[in-house]
CSV table of C-alpha atoms in Angstrom, one decimal:
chain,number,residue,atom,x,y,z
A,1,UNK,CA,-27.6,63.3,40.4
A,2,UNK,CA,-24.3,64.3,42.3
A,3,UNK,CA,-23.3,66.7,39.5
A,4,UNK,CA,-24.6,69.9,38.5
A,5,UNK,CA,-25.3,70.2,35.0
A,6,UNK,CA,-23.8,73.7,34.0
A,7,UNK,CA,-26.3,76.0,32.2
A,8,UNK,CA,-23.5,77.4,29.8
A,9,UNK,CA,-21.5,75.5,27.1
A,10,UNK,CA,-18.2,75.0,27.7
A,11,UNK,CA,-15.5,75.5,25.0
A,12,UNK,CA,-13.8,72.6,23.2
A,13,UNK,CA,-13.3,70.0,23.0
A,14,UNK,CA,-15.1,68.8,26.0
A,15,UNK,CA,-18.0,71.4,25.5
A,16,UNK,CA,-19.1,71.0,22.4
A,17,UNK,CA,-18.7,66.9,22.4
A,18,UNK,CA,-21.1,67.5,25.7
A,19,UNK,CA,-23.6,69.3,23.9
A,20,UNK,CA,-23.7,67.2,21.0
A,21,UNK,CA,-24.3,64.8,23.4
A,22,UNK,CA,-27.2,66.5,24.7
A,23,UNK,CA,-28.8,67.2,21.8
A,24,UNK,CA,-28.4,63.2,20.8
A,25,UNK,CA,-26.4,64.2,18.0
A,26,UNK,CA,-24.0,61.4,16.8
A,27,UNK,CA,-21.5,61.2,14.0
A,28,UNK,CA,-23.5,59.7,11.5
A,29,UNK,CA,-25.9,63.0,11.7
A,30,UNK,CA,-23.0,65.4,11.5
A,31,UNK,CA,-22.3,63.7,7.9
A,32,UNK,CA,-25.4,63.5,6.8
A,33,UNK,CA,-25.6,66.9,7.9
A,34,UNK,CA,-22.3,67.7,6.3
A,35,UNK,CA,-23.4,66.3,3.0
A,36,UNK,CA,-26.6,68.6,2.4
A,37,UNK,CA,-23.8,71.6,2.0
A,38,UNK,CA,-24.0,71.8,-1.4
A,39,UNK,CA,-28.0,72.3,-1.7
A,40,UNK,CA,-28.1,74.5,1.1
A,41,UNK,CA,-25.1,76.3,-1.0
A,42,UNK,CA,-27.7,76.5,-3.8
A,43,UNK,CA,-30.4,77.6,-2.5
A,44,UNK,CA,-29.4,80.0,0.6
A,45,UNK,CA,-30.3,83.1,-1.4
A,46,UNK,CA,-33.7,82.4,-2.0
A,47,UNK,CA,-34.6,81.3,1.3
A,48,UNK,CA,-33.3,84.5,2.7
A,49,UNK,CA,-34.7,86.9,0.2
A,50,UNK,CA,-38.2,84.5,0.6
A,51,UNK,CA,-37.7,85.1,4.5
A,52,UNK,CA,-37.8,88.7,4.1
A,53,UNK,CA,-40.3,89.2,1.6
A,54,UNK,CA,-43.3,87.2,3.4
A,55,UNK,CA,-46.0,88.9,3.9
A,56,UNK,CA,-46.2,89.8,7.8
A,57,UNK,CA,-42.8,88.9,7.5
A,58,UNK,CA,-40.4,90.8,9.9
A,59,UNK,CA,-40.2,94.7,10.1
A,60,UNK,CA,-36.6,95.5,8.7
A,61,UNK,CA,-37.0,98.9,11.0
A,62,UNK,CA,-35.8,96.7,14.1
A,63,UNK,CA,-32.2,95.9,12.7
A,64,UNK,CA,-30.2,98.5,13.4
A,65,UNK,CA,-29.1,101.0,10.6
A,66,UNK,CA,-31.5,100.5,8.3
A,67,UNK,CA,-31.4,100.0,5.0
A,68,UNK,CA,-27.6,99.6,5.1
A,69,UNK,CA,-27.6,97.6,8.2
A,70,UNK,CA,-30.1,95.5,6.8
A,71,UNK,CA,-27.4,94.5,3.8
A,72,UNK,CA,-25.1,93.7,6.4
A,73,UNK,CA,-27.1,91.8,8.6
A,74,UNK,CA,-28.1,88.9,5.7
A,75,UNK,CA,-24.8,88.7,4.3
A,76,UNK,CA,-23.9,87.6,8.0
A,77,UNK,CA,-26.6,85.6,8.3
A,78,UNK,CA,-26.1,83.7,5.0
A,79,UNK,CA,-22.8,83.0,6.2
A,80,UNK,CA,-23.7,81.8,9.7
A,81,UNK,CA,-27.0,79.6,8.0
A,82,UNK,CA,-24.1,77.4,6.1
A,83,UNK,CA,-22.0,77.1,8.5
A,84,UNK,CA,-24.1,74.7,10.3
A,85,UNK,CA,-22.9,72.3,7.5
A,86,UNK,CA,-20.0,72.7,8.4
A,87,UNK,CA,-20.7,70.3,11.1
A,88,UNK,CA,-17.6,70.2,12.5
A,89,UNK,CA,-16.4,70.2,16.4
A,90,UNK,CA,-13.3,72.4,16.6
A,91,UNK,CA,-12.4,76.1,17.7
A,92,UNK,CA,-13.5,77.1,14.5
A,93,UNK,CA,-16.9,75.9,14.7
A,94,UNK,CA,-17.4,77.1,18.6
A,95,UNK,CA,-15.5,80.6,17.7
A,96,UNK,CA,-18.2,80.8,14.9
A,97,UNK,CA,-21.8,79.9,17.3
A,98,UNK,CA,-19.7,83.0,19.0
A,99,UNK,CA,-19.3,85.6,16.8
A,100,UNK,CA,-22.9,84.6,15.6
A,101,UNK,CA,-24.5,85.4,19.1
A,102,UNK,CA,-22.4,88.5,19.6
A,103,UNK,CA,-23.0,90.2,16.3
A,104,UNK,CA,-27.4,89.5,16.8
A,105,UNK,CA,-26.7,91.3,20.0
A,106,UNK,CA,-24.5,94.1,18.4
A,107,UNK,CA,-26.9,94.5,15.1
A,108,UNK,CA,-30.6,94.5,17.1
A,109,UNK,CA,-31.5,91.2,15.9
A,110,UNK,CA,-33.5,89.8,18.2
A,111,UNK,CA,-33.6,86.1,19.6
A,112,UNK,CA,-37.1,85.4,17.8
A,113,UNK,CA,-36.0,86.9,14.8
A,114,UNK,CA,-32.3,84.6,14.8
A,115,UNK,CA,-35.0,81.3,15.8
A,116,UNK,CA,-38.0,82.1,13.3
A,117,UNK,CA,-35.3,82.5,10.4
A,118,UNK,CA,-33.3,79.5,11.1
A,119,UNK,CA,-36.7,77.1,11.9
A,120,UNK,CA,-37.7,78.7,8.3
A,121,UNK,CA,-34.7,77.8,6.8
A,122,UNK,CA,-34.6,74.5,8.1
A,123,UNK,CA,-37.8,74.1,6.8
A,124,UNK,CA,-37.2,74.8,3.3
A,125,UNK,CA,-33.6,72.3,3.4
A,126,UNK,CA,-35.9,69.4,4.5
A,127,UNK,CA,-38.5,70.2,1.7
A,128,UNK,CA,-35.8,70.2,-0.7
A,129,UNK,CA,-34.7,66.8,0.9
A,130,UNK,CA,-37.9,65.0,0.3
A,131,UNK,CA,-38.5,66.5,-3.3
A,132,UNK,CA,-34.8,65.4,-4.0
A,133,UNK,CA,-34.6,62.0,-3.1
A,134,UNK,CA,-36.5,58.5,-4.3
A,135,UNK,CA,-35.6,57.2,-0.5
A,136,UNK,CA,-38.1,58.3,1.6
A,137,UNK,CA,-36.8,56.2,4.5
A,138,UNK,CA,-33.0,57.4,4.0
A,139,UNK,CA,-34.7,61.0,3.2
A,140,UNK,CA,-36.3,61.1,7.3
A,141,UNK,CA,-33.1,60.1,8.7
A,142,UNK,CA,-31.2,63.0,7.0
A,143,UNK,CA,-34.3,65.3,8.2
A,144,UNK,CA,-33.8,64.5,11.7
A,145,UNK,CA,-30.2,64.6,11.9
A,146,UNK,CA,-30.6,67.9,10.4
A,147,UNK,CA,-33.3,68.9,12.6
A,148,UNK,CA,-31.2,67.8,15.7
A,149,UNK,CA,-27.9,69.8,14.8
A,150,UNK,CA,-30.1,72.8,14.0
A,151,UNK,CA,-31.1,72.6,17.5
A,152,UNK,CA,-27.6,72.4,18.8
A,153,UNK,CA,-26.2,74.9,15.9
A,154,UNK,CA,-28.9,77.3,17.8
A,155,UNK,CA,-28.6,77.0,21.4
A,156,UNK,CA,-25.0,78.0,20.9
A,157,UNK,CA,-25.3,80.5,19.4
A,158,UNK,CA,-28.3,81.6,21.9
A,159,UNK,CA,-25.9,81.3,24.9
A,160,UNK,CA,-23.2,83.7,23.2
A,161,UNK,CA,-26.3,85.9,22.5
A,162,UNK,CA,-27.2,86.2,25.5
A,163,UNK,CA,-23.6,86.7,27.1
A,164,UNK,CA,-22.9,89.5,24.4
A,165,UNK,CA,-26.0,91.1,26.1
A,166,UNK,CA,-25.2,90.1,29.7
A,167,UNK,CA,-22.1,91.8,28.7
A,168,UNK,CA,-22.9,94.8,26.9
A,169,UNK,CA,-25.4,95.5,29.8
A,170,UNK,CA,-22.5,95.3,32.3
A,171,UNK,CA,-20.5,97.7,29.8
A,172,UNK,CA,-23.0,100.4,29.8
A,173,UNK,CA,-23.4,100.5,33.6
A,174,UNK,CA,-19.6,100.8,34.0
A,175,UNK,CA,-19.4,103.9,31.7
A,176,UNK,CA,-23.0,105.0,33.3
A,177,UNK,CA,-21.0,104.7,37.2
A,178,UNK,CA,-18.3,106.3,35.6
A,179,UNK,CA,-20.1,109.6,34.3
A,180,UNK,CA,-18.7,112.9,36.0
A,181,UNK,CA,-21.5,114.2,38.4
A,182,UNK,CA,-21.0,118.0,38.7
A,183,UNK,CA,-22.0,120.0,41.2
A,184,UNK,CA,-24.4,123.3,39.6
A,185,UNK,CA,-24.3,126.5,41.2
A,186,UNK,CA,-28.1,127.9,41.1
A,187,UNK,CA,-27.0,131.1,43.1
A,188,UNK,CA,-25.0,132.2,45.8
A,189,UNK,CA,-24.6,129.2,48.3
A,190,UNK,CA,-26.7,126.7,46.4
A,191,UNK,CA,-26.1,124.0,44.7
A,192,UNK,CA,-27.8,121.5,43.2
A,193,UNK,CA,-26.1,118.1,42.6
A,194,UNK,CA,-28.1,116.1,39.5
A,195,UNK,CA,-27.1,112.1,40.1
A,196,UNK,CA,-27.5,109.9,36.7
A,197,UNK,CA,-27.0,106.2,36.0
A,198,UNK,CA,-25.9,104.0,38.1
A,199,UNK,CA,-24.7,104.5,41.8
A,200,UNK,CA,-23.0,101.9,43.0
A,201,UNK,CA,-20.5,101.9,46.6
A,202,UNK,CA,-18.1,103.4,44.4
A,203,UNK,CA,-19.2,105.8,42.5
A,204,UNK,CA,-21.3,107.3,46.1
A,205,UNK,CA,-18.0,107.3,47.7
A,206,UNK,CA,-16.7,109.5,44.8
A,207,UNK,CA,-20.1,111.5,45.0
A,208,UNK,CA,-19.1,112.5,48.7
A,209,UNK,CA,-16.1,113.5,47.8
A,210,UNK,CA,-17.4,116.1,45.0
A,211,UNK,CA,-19.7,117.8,46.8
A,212,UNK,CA,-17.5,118.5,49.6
A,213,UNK,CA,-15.0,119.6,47.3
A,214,UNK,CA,-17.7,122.2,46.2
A,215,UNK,CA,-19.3,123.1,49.0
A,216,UNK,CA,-15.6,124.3,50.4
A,217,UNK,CA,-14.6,125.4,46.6
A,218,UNK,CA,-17.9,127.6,46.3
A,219,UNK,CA,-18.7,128.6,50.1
A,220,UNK,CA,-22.1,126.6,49.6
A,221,UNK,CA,-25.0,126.3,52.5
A,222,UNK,CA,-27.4,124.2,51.1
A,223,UNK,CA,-26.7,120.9,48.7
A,224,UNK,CA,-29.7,119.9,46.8
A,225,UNK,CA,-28.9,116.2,45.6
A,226,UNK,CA,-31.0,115.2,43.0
A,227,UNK,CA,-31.4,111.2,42.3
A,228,UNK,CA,-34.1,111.1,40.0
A,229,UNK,CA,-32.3,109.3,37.3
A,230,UNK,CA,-30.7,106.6,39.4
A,231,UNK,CA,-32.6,103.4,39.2
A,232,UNK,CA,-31.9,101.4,42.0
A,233,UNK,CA,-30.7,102.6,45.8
A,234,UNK,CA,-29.7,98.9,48.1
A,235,UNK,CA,-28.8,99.5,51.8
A,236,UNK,CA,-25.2,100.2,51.1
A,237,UNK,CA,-26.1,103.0,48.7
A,238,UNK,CA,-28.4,104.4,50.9
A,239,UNK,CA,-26.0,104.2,54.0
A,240,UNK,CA,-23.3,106.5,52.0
A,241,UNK,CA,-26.2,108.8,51.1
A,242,UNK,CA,-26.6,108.7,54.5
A,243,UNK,CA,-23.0,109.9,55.6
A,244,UNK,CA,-22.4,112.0,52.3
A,245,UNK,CA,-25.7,114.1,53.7
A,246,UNK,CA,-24.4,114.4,57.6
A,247,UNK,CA,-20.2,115.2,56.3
A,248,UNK,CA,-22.7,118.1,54.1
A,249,UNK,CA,-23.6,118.8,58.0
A,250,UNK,CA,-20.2,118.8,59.2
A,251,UNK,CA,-19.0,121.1,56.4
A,252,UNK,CA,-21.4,123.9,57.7
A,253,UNK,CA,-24.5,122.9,54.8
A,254,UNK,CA,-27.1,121.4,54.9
A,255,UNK,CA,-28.9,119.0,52.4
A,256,UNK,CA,-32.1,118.6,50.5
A,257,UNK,CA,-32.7,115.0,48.7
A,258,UNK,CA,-34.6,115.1,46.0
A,259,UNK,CA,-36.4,112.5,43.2
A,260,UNK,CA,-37.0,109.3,45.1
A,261,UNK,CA,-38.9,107.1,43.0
A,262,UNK,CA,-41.5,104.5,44.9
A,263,UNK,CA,-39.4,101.8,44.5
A,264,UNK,CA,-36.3,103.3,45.9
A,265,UNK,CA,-38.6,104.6,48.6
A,266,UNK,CA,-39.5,101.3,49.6
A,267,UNK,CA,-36.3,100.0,49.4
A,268,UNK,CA,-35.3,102.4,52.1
A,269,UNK,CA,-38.3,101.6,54.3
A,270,UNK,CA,-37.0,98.0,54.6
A,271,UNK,CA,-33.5,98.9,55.5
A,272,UNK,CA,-34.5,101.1,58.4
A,273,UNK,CA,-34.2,104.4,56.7
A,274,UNK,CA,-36.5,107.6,57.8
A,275,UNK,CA,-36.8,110.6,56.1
A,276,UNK,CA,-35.3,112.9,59.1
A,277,UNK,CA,-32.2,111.1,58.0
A,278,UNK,CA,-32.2,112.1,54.1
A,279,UNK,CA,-34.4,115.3,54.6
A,280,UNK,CA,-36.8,114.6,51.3
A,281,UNK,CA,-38.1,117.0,49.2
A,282,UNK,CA,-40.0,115.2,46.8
A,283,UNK,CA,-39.2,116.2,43.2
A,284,UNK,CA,-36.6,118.9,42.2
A,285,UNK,CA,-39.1,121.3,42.1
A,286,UNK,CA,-39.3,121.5,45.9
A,287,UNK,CA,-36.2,120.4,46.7
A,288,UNK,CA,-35.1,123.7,45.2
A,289,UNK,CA,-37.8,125.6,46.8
A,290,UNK,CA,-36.7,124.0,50.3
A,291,UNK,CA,-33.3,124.9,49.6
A,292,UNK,CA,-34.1,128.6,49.1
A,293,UNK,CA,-36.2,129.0,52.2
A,294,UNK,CA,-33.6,126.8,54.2
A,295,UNK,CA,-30.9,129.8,53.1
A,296,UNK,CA,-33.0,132.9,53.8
A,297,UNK,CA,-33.1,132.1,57.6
């Protein structure tokens, strides 16, 4: 194969008449598929309340908001369960697999809980089928064709659940790099600089910048700098760490770094990093402690 087969759906018209493709799904299925609207009209509330109320069924604590958030949740669902018989191929349909994926992600529904409902659903529809009908041939095809749009119907919306998360994930370590860091004065020429969240070239760049602003601002001698909640340190971190301690140096301080987790600490190792360079104090407890002996001499 000379081409590489793209793991995300592209929008239409081209994407979705790929993935119908891919999931074998011809015209014929989409009005079979198209056809069963009306039953699954009929019979959409009691498959969802049935869902719910199985015994081992789903814990209704994991949606978000509760009780209220619960309502919401299979009204939305309702909606999004017919629209699969809908079966069309248009901005409508792709904007809809969308919104689907983004609001699970939003509303704490998990990916296990949006697959076991839909397989349930299906389920029930292609019951209904085979009680409903004196075909059973014609009844098998309009099982399968249902079967194979369900599968498409989901991996759509699957994708745009997992973008909305890929996104919302990227979202929350913007506004985490973006959280003020200040610089605490524990007592005459110390200070103790607390780093949370994310701490990317940017936001360390920024970090320098603060704490020579304070240690000129407050006449400080010894920085304690504090990264126990900061995840993850890679070599360009840990290189402006690096020249945000030694400009504490030129400023007339000196620096204590405190809360490296094992990984981080590992991290450093493999860049070439030794503790002379960051002058470690283990947790904040001793960092402080180091701090206060470092100013008595």
């Amino acid at each position: 194969m000379n081409e590489v087969i793209s793991s995300t759906i592209l929008p239409p018209e081209k994407g979705l008449q790929e993935v119908w493709g891919w999931f074998d799904v011809s015209q014929d299925d989409r009005a079979r598929v198209s056809k069963l609207l009306p039953l699954a009209e009929q019979n959409i509330e009691a498959i969802l309340q049935d869902f719910y109320a199985r015994e081992g069924g789903y814990d209704r604590r994991g949606v978000r908001g509760h009780a209220s958030g619960m309502q919401v949740v299979m009204e939305e669902q309702r909606r999004h369960l017919l629209e699969l018989y809908d079966a069309g191929l248009d901005q409508k349909y792709f904007d809809g697999r969308m919104l689907a994926g983004i609001f699970n992600e939003a509303h704490g529904v998990s990916p296990s809980l949006y697959l076991s409902l839909y397989t349930y659903s299906i389920n029930r529809i292609c019951d209904l089928i085979q009680n409903e009908t004196n075909e059973p041939a014609e009844a098998l095809e309009t099982q399968r064709a249902l079967r194979k749009m369900a599968a498409c119907h989901q991996a759509i919306t699957i994708e745009a659940f997992s973008a909305a998360r890929t996104e919302a994930i990227e979202q929350r370590e913007r506004q985490m790099s973006e959280l003020p860091t200040p610089a605490l004065r524990l007592q005459e020429g110390l200070l103790l600089v607390p780093v949370v969240g994310v701490l990317d070239s940017h936001r360390s760049r920024l970090l320098t910048m603060q704490i020579l602003d304070a240690i000129r601002d407050q006449d400080a001698r010894v920085v304690v700098l504090d990264i126990t909640g900061v995840a993850a340190v890679d070599s360009m971190v840990a290189n402006h760490l690096i020249q945000t301690m030694t400009a504490t140096r030129l400023m007339g301080a000196q620096s204590v770094l405190t809360g490296i987790s094992a990984e981080v600490a590992q991290a450093l190792v493999k860049i070439g990093v030794t503790g002379d360079a960051l002058n470690p104090a283990g947790d904040l407890e001793r960092g402080v402690a180091t701090a206060r002996r470092l100013l008595e001499r």
